[in-house]
PDB file of C-alpha atoms in Angstrom:
ATOM      1  CA  MET N 290      95.024 107.861 112.238  1.00 86.00           C
ATOM      2  CA  ARG N 291      93.863 105.091 114.589  1.00 88.00           C
ATOM      3  CA  ARG N 292      93.532 107.560 117.782  1.00 88.00           C
ATOM      4  CA  LEU N 293      91.909 110.204 115.880  1.00 89.00           C
ATOM      5  CA  PHE N 294      88.963 107.058 114.975  1.00 90.00           C
ATOM      6  CA  TYR N 295      88.936 106.414 118.534  1.00 93.00           C
ATOM      7  CA  ARG N 296      88.128 110.108 119.395  1.00 92.00           C
ATOM      8  CA  PHE N 297      85.172 110.366 117.371  1.00 91.00           C
ATOM      9  CA  SER N 298      81.985 110.549 118.947  1.00 94.00           C
ATOM     10  CA  ASP N 299      79.670 108.003 117.617  1.00 94.00           C
ATOM     11  CA  LYS N 300      77.477 110.706 115.740  1.00 95.00           C
ATOM     12  CA  ALA N 301      80.861 111.474 113.746  1.00 92.00           C
ATOM     13  CA  VAL N 302      81.562 107.962 112.924  1.00 92.00           C
ATOM     14  CA  TYR N 303      78.117 107.341 111.299  1.00 94.00           C
ATOM     15  CA  TYR N 304      78.327 110.511 109.161  1.00 92.00           C
ATOM     16  CA  ARG N 305      81.892 109.619 108.165  1.00 88.00           C
ATOM     17  CA  TYR N 306      81.608 105.909 107.194  1.00 88.00           C
ATOM     18  CA  PHE N 307      77.719 105.842 107.507  1.00 93.00           C
ATOM     19  CA  SER N 308      77.272 103.255 109.172  1.00 91.00           C
ATOM     20  CA  PRO N 309      77.487 102.974 113.504  1.00 92.00           C
ATOM     21  CA  ILE N 310      80.661 100.882 113.511  1.00 92.00           C
ATOM     22  CA  LYS N 311      82.921 100.739 117.095  1.00 93.00           C
ATOM     23  CA  THR N 312      86.221  99.199 115.857  1.00 93.00           C
ATOM     24  CA  MET N 313      88.566  99.784 112.895  1.00 90.00           C
ATOM     25  CA  PRO N 314      90.469  96.873 112.104  1.00 92.00           C
ATOM     26  CA  HIS N 315      93.660  97.004 111.182  1.00 92.00           C
ATOM     27  CA  ALA N 316      93.544  96.084 107.718  1.00 91.00           C
ATOM     28  CA  LYS N 317      90.899  98.760 107.241  1.00 87.00           C
ATOM     29  CA  MET N 318      93.121 101.291 108.807  1.00 89.00           C
ATOM     30  CA  GLN N 319      96.200 100.306 106.441  1.00 90.00           C
ATOM     31  CA  GLU N 320      93.413 101.467 103.531  1.00 84.00           C
ATOM     32  CA  TYR N 321      93.531 104.903 105.147  1.00 83.00           C
ATOM     33  CA  VAL N 322      97.007 105.231 105.652  1.00 86.00           C
ATOM     34  CA  ASN N 323      98.597 103.605 102.657  1.00 89.00           C
ATOM     35  CA  ILE N 324      97.860 105.879  99.431  1.00 89.00           C
ATOM     36  CA  ASP N 325      98.939 105.616  95.932  1.00 90.00           C
ATOM     37  CA  TYR N 326      98.747 109.259  95.271  1.00 87.00           C
ATOM     38  CA  SER N 327      96.824 108.327  91.970  1.00 86.00           C
ATOM     39  CA  LYS N 328      93.739 106.712  92.743  1.00 88.00           C
ATOM     40  CA  THR N 329      93.371 108.133  96.662  1.00 90.00           C
ATOM     41  CA  MET N 330      94.813 111.185  98.249  1.00 92.00           C
ATOM     42  CA  SER N 331      94.506 112.272 101.646  1.00 91.00           C
ATOM     43  CA  ILE N 332      95.738 115.156 103.568  1.00 92.00           C
ATOM     44  CA  VAL N 333      95.706 115.313 107.642  1.00 91.00           C
ATOM     45  CA  GLY N 334      95.306 118.610 109.990  1.00 93.00           C
ATOM     46  CA  LEU N 335      98.064 118.463 112.594  1.00 94.00           C
ATOM     47  CA  MET N 336      97.806 120.087 116.125  1.00 95.00           C
ATOM     48  CA  GLY N 337     100.997 120.528 118.767  1.00 93.00           C
ATOM     49  CA  GLU N 338     104.640 121.308 118.452  1.00 91.00           C
ATOM     50  CA  PRO N 339     106.419 119.792 115.221  1.00 88.00           C
ATOM     51  CA  GLY N 340     107.087 116.251 115.634  1.00 86.00           C
ATOM     52  CA  GLU N 341     104.646 116.286 118.400  1.00 87.00           C
ATOM     53  CA  GLY N 342     101.495 116.881 116.859  1.00 88.00           C
ATOM     54  CA  ARG N 343      98.328 114.786 116.773  1.00 92.00           C
ATOM     55  CA  ILE N 344      96.113 114.199 113.642  1.00 91.00           C
ATOM     56  CA  ILE N 345      92.939 116.602 114.668  1.00 92.00           C
ATOM     57  CA  ALA N 346      91.231 116.190 110.789  1.00 91.00           C
ATOM     58  CA  GLU N 347      91.682 113.971 107.548  1.00 90.00           C
ATOM     59  CA  GLY N 348      90.456 114.712 104.261  1.00 91.00           C
ATOM     60  CA  ARG N 349      90.636 112.481 101.327  1.00 89.00           C
ATOM     61  CA  TYR N 350      89.705 111.805  97.699  1.00 89.00           C
ATOM     62  CA  VAL N 351      89.365 108.321  96.064  1.00 88.00           C
ATOM     63  CA  ARG N 352      88.806 108.137  92.476  1.00 87.00           C
ATOM     64  CA  LEU N 353      86.486 105.600  91.350  1.00 84.00           C
ATOM     65  CA  HIS N 354      87.186 105.329  87.620  1.00 78.00           C
ATOM     66  CA  ASN N 355      89.881 106.514  85.347  1.00 67.00           C
ATOM     67  CA  LEU N 356      87.626 109.128  83.426  1.00 64.00           C
ATOM     68  CA  LEU N 357      90.872 110.186  81.174  1.00 60.00           C
TER      69      LEU N 357
END
């Protein structure tokens, strides 16, 4: 995920994070890679051979309120 972030263009970073951030601190990256399968879920798109692929896309949802 860290490599994916640093491949983003400035415009892509702005559209994704609504801010022109230049670095991704370790603590913030942990929020993206440690999901709980209940309030947050993430799926990644990989490109390359099995076991050697690189992440080229990521999508997620975050449930903000317990509606049920």
